[in-house]
Short mmCIF file of C-alpha atoms and ligand atoms in Angstrom, two decimals:
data_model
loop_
_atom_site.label_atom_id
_atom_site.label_comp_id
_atom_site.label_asym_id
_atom_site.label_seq_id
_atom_site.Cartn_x
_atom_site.Cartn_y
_atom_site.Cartn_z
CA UNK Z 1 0.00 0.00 0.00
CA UNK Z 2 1.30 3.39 -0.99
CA UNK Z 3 2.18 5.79 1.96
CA UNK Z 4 1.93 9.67 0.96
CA UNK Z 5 4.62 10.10 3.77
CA UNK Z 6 6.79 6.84 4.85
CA UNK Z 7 7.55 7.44 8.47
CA UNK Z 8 8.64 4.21 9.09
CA UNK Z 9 12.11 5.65 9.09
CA UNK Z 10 12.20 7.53 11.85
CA UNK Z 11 14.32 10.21 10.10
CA UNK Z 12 11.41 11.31 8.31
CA UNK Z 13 9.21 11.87 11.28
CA UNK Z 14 6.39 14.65 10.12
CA UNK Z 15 6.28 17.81 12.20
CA UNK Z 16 3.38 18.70 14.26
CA UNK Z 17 2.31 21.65 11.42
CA UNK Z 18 2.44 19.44 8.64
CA UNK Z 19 0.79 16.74 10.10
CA UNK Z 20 -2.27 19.02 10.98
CA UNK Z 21 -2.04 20.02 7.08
CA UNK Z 22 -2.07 16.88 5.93
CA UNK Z 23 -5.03 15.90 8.32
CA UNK Z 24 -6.39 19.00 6.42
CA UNK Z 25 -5.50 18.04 3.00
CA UNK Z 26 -6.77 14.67 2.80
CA UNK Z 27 -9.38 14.70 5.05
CA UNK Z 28 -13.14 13.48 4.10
CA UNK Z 29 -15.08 16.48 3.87
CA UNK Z 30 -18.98 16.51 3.72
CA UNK Z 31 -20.92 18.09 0.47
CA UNK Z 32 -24.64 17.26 2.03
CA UNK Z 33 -26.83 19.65 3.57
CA UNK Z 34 -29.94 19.44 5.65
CA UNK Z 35 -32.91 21.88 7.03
CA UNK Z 36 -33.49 21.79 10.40
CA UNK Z 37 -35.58 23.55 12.98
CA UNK Z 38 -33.30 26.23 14.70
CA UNK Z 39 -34.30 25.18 18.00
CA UNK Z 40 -32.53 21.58 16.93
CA UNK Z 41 -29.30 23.96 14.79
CA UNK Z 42 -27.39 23.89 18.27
CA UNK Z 43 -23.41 22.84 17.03
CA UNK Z 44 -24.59 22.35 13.43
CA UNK Z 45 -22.30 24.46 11.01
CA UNK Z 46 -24.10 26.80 8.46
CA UNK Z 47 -24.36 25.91 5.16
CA UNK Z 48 -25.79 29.03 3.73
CA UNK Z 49 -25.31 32.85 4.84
CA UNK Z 50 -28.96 33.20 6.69
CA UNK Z 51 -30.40 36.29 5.48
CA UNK Z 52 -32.59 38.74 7.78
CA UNK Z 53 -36.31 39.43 6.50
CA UNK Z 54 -36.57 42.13 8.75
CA UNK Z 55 -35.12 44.92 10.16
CA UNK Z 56 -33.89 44.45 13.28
CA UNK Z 57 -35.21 46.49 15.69
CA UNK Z 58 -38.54 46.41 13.32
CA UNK Z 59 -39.62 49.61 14.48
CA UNK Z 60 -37.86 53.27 15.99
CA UNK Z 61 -37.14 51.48 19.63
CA UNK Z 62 -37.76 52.93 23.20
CA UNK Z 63 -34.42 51.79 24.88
CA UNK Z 64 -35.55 53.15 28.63
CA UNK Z 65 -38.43 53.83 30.37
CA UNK Z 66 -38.76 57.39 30.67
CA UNK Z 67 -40.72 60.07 28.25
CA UNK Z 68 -40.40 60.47 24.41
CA UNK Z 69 -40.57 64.19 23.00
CA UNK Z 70 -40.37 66.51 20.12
CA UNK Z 71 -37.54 68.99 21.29
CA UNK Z 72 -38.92 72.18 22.43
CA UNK Z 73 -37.30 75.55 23.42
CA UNK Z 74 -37.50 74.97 27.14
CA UNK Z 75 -37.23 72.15 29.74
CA UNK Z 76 -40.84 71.63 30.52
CA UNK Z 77 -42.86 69.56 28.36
CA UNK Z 78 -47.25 68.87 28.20
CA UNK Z 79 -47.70 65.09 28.62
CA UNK Z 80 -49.87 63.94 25.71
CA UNK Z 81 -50.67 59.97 26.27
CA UNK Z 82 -48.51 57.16 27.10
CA UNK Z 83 -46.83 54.11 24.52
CA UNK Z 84 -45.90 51.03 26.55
CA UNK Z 85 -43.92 48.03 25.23
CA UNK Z 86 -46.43 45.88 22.13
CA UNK Z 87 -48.52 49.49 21.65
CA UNK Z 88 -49.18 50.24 18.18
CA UNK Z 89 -50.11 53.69 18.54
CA UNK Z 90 -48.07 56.46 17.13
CA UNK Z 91 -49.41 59.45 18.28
CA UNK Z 92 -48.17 62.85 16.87
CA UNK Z 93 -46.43 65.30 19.12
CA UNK Z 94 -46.36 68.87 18.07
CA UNK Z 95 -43.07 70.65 19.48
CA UNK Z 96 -43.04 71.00 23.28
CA UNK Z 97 -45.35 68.15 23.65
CA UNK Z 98 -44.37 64.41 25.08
CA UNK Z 99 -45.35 61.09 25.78
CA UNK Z 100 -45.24 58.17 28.58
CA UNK Z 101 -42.93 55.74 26.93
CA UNK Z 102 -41.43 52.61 28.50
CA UNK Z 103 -38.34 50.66 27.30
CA UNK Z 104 -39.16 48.06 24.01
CA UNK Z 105 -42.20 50.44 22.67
CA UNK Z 106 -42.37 52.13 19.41
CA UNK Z 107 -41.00 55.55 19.41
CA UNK Z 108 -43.59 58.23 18.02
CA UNK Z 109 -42.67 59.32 14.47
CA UNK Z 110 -42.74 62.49 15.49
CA UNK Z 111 -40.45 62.32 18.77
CA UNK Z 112 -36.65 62.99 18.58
CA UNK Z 113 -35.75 62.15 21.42
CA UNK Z 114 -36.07 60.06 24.91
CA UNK Z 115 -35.58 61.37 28.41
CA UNK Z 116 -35.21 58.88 31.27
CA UNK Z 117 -37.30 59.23 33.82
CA UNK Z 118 -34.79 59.32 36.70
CA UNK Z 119 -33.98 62.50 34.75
CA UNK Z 120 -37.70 64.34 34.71
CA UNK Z 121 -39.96 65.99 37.37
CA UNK Z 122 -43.44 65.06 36.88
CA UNK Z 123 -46.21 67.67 38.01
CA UNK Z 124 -50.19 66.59 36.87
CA UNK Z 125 -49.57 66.59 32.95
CA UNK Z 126 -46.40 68.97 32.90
CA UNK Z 127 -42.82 67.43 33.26
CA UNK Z 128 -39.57 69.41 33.30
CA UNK Z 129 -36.08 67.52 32.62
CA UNK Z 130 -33.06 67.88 34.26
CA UNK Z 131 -30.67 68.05 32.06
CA UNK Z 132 -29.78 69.48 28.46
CA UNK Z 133 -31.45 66.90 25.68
CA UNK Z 134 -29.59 66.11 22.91
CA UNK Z 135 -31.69 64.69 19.57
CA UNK Z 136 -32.00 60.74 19.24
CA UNK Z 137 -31.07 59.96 22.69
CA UNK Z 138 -32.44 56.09 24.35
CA UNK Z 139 -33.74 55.28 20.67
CA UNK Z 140 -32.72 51.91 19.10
CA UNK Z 141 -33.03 52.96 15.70
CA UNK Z 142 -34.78 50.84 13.05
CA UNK Z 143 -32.47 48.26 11.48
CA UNK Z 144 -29.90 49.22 14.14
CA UNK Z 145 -28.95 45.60 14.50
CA UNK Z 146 -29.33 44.12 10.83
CA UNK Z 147 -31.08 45.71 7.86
CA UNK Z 148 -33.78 43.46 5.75
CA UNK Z 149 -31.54 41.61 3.18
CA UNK Z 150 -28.57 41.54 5.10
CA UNK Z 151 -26.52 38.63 6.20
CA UNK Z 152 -27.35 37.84 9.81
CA UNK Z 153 -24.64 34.63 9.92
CA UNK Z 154 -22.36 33.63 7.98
CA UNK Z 155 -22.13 30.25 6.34
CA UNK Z 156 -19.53 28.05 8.01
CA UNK Z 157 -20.42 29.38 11.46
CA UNK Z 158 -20.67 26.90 14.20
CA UNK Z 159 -24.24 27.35 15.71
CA UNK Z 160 -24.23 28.33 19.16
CA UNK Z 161 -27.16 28.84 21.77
CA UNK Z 162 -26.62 32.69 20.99
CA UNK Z 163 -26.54 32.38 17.09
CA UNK Z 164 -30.07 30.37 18.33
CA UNK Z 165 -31.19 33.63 20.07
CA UNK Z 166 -30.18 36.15 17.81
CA UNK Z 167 -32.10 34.39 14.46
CA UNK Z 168 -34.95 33.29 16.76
CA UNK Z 169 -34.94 37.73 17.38
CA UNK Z 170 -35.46 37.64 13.50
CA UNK Z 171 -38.36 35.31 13.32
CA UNK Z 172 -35.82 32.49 11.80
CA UNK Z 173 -37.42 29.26 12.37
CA UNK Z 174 -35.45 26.60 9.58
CA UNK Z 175 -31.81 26.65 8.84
CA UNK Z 176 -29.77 24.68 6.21
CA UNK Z 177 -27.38 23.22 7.91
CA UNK Z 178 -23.98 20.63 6.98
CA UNK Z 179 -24.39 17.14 7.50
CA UNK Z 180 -22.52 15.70 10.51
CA UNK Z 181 -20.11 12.82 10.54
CA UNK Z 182 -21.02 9.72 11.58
CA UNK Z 183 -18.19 8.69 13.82
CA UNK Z 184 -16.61 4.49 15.28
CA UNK Z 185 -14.38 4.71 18.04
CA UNK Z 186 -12.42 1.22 18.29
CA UNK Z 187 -10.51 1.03 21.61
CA UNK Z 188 -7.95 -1.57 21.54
CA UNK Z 189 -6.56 -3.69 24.17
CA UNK Z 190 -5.97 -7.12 26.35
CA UNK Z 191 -5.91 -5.34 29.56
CA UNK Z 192 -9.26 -3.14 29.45
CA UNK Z 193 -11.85 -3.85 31.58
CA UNK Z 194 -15.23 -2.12 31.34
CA UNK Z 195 -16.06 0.00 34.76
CA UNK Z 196 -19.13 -1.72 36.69
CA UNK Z 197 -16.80 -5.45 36.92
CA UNK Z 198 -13.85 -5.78 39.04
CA UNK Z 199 -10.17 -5.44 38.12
CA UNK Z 200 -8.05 -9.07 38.21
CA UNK Z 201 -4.60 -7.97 38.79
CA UNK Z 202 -2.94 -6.34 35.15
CA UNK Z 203 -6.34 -5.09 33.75
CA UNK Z 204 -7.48 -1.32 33.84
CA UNK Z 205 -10.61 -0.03 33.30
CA UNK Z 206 -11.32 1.42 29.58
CA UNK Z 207 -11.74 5.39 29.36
CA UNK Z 208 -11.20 5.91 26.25
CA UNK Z 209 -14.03 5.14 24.67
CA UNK Z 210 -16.03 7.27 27.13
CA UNK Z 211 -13.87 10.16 27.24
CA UNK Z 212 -14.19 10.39 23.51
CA UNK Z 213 -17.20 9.74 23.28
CA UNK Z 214 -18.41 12.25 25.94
CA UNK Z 215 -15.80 14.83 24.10
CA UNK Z 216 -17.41 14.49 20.90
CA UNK Z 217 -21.18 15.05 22.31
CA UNK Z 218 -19.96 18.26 24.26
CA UNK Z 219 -18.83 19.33 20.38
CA UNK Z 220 -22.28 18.16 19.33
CA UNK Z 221 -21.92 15.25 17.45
CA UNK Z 222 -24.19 12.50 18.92
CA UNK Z 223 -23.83 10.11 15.96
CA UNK Z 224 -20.80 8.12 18.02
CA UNK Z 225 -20.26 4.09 18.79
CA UNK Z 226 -17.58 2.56 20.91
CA UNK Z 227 -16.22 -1.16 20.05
CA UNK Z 228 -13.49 -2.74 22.06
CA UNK Z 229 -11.37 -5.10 20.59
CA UNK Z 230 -8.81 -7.69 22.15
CA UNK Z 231 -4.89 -7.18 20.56
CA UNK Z 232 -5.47 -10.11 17.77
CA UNK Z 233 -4.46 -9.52 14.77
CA UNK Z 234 -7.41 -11.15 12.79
CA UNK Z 235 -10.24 -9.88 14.99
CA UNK Z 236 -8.25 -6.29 14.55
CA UNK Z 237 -8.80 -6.25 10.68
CA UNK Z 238 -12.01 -7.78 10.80
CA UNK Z 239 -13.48 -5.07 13.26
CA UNK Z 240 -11.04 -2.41 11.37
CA UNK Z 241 -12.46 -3.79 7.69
CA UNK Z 242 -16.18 -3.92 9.08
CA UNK Z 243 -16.16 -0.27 10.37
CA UNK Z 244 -14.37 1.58 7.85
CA UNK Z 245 -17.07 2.20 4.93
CA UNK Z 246 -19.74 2.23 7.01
CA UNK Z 247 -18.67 5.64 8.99
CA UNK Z 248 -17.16 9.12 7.99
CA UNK Z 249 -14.54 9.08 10.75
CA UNK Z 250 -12.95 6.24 12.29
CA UNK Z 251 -11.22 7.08 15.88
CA UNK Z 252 -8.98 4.15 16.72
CA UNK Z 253 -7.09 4.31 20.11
CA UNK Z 254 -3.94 2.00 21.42
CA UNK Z 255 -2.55 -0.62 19.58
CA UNK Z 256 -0.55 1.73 16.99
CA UNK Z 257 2.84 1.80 18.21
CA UNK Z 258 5.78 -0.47 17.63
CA UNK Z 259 5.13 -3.41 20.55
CA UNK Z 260 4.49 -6.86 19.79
CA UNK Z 261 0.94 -6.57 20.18
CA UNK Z 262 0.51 -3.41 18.47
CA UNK Z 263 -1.83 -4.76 15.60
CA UNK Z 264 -3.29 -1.72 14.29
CA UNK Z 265 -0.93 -0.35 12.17
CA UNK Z 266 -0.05 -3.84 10.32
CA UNK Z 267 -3.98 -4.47 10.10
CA UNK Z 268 -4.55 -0.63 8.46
CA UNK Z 269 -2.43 -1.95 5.88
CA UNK Z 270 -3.47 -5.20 5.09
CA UNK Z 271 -6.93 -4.00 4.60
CA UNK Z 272 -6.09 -1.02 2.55
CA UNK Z 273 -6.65 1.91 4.10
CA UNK Z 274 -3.82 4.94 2.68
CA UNK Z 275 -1.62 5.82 4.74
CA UNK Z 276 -1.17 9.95 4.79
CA UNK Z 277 1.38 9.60 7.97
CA UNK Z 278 2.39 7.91 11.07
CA UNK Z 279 4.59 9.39 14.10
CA UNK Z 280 4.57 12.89 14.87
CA UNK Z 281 7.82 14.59 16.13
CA UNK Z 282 5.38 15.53 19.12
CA UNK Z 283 4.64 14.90 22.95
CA UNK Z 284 2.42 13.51 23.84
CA UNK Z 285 1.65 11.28 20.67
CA UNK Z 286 3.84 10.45 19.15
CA UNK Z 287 2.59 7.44 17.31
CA UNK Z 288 -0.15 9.00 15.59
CA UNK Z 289 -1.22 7.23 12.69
CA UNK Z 290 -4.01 9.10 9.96
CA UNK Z 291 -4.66 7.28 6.87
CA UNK Z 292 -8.14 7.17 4.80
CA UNK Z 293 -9.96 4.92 2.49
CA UNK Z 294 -13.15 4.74 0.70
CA UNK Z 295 -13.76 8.23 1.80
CA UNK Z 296 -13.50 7.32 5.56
CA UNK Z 297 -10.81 9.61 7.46
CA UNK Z 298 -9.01 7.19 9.92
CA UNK Z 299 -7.30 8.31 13.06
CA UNK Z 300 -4.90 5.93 15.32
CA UNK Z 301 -4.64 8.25 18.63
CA UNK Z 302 -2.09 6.68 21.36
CA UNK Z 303 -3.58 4.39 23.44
CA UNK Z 304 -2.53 6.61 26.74
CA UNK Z 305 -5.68 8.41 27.59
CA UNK Z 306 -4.05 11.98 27.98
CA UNK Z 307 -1.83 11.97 24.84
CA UNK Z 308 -5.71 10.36 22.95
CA UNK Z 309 -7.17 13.75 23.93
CA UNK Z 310 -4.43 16.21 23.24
CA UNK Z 311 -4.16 14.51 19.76
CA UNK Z 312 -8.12 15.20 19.36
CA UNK Z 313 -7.80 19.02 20.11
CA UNK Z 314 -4.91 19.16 17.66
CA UNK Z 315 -5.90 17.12 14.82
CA UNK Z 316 -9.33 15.22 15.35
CA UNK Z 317 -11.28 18.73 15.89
CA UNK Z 318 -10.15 20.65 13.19
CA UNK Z 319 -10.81 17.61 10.88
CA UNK Z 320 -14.39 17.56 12.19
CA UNK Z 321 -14.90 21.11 11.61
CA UNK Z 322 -13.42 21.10 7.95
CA UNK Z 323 -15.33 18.27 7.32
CA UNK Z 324 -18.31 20.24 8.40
CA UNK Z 325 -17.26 23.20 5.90
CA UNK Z 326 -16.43 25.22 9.29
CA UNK Z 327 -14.95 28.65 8.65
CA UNK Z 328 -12.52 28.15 11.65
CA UNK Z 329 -11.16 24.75 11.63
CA UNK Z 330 -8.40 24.50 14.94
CA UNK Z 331 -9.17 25.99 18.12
CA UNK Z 332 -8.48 29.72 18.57
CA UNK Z 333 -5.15 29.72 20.25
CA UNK Z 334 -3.13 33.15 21.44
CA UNK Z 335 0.00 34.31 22.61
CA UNK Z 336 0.31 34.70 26.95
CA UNK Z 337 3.12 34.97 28.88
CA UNK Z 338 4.12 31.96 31.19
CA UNK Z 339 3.67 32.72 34.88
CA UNK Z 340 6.58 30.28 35.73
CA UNK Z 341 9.62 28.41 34.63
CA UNK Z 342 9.46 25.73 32.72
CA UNK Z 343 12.23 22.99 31.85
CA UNK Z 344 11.40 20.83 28.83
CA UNK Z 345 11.79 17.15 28.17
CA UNK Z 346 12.75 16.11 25.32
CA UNK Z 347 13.37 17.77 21.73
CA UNK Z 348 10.08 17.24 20.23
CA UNK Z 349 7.07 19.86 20.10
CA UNK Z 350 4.64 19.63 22.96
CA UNK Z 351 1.43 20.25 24.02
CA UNK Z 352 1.66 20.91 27.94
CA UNK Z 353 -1.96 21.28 29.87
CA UNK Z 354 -1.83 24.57 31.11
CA UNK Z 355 -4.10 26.64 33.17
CA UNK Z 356 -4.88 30.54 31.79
CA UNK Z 357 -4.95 33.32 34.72
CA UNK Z 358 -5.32 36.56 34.60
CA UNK Z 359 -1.67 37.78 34.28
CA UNK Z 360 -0.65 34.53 31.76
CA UNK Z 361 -0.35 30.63 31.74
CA UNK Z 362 0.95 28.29 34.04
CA UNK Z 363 1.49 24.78 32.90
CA UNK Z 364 0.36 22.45 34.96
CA UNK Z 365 1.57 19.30 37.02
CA UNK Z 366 1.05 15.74 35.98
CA UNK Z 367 1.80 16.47 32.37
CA UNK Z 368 2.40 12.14 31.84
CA UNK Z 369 0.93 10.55 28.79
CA UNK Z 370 -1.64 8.57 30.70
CA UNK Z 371 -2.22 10.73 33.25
CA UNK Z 372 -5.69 12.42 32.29
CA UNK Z 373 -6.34 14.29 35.57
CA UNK Z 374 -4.83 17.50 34.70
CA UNK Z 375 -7.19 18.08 31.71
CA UNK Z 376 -9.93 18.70 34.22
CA UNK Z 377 -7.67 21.27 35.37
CA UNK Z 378 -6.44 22.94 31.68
CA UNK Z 379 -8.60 25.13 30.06
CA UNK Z 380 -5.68 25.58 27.54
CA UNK Z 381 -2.55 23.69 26.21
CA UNK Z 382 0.35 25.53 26.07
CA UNK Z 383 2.40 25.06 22.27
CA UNK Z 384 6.57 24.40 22.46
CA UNK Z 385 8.39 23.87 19.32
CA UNK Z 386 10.56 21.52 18.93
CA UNK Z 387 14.27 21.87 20.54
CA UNK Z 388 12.90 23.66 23.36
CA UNK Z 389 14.90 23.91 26.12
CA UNK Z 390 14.39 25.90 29.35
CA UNK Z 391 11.43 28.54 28.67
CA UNK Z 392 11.28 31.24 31.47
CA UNK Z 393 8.56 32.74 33.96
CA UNK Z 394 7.36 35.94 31.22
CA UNK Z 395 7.92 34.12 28.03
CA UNK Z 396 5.35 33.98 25.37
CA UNK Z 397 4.08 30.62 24.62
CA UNK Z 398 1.37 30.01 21.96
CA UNK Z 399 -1.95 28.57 23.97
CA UNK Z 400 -4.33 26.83 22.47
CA UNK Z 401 -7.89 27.17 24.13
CA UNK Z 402 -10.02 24.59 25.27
CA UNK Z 403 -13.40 24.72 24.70
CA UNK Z 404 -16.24 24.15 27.49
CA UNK Z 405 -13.52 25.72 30.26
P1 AMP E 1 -0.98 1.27 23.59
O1 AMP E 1 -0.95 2.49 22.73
O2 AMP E 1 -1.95 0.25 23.15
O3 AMP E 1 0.40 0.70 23.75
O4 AMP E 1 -1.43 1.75 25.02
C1 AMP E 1 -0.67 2.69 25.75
C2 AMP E 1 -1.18 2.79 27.16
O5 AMP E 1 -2.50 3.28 27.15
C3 AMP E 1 -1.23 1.48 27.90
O6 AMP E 1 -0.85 1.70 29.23
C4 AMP E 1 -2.67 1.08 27.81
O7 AMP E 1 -3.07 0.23 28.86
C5 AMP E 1 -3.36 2.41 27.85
N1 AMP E 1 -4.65 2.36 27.16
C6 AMP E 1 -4.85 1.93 25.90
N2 AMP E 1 -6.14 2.00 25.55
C7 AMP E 1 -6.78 2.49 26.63
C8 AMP E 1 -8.13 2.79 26.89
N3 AMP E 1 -9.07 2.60 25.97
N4 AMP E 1 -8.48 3.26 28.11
C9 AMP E 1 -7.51 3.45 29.04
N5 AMP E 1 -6.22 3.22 28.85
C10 AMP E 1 -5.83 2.73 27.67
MG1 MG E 2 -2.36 -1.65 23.64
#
């Protein structure tokens, strides 16, 4: 089977940036669409720019409770009715003359201004202001928000609970939305145990498979099955041949390295699936293993629970948003100094859990392959290159954010 990159030598190890390219490059990508309620468009990524059919406020907009009134030459003003919040009146104010209004009603035509009423002395039907008035004051103009015709989200935006609000403000009730990915996570492994039976000495309980799974339906994708397979060659490629066509994204975990028992590589092969890389110059993960066939993207993450989830920030995500025609496709990351010295291990890149404070980012303890805890800790992993050595307290470190923190 061809390899677009042979790592096998380890000379030719990819680097962490053009491993995420080539995740990009030859990743399955999605080309069908669906309509779906908005109230069910939460994590779905636009397909279409969604277009406002109104303006937005509809109408000239109250934005206190106070009076509304046509500018006159001095501060007291002749009360003339009263326009609360759903009113449709509009009644006409000559100069000098005003009118009750209360935040969210329709401003009369023929007001130019609004007065809050902390502002205004009220005596029977006269009422003097305060302070000088300046035109258009506490009015939320029509269309201040979005115009009729204009583009209220763009296509390839992730849908959020406030994208939700703010097209449910413009009477939006479908949107057209990309399909999402159907998703197999394989865990591998003699010495997983599920949780709920009891350990026999050398077993561990599986996480993997939950972790993921739980990761992916925080993202939003729901469409997500776990099989656990024993390290056996033949029941590896069976359960590898089985999944792969009948999913868009195959998650594999364990198994991929260079042991004895490490069948998933050899079995990726033997079945055909094209490999676009394997081994990162990167910690944690370093045997990560992306290939594809039959239009399936296939990951191998390490089987080490902590290095499985950094590689899914880094490369799983941003291949589920591409795939999804999202307009941002990694997590947003920025530039923060370190609040405290830092030696490296190692000469690869690395993605270090790391905490975000006010002043900067402090990597955090327990940064071991298999040691997951500190994730519930991160809300960010701080970026190294590769041949870093001892990075000092002030520093600037790239930091990728987590999402959900
Ligand atoms: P492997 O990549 O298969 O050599 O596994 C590396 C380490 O991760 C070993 O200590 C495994 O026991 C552990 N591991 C592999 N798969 C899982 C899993 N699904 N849940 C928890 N730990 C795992
Ligand atoms: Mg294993």
């Amino acid at each position: 089977m061809a390899h677009i990159y042979d790592t096998k030598n380890k000379r030719l190890m990819i680097d962490t940036t053009t491993a995420l390219e080539l995740v990009l490059l030859h990743g399955s990508v999605n080309t069908n669409v669906l309509e779906v309620d908005l109230k069910d468009g939460l994590d779905y990524v636009l397909a279409q720019d969604v277009i406002s059919e109104i303006d937005m406020p509809p109408f000239r907009q109250s934005a206190m409770d106070g009076y509304a009134l046509h500018m006159g030459d001095d501060a007291t003003y002749t009360l003339v009715g009263e326009v609360k919040a759903g009113d449709n009146n509009n009644p006409t104010l000559q100069k000098g003359k005003a009118v009750r209004i209360f935040t969210g009603a329709p401003v009369p035509i023929t007001a130019n201004t609004v007065v809050m009423q902390e502002k205004v002395t009220v005596e029977g039907t006269k009422i003097t202001i305060e302070e000088p008035l300046k035109e258009n004051t506490n009015i939320r103009p029509q269309g201040e928000q979005i115009k009729l015709g204009g583009v209220a989200i763009n296509k390839g935006t992730t849908i959020k609970g406030v994208h939700i609000g703010f097209l449910a403000s413009l009477g939006v009730t479908k949107i057209t939305v990309c399909k999402k990915p159907s998703i197999a996570i394989i865990v591998t492994g003699n010495e997983l145990k599920s949780a709920g039976t009891k350990l026999s000495y050398g077993e561990i309980y599986e996480s993997n498979g939950a972790m993921l799974t739980a990761v992916l339906n925080e993202l939003g994708y729901q469409n997500t099955s776990v099989i656990t397979i024993k390290d056996d060659y033949g029941k590896t490629k069976k359960v590898l041949n089985d999944t792969i066509g009948k999913h868009d994204l195959v998650i594999v975990t364990g198994g991929v390295s260079v042991g004895d028992y490490d069948f998933v590589g050899k079995a990726f092969d033997e079945i055909g699936v094209e490999q676009v890389f394997y081994k990162v110059k990167q910690k944690p993960g370093k045997p990560l293993y992306f290939g594809k066939k039959e239009g399936a993207s296939i990951f191998g993450l390490p089987g080490n629970p902590a290095a499985a989830l950094s590689c899914f920030y880094i490369y799983v995500y941003p291949l589920l948003k591409k795939y999804e025609g999202a307009e941002h496709t990694s997590l947003p990351s920025i530039s923060l100094p370190l609040l405290s010295d830092y030696s490296v291990k190692g000469t690869q890149a690395q993605f270090l859990k790391a905490r975000i404070e006010a002043a900067g980012v402090t990597i955090l303890g327990g940064q071991g392959s298999a040691m997951v805890r500190a994730f519930g800790d991160a809300n960010a992993l701080v970026c190294l290159p590769v041949n870093s050595t001892e990075i000092k307290k002030g520093q600037i470190v790239k930091t990728i954010l987590l999402p959900f923190k």
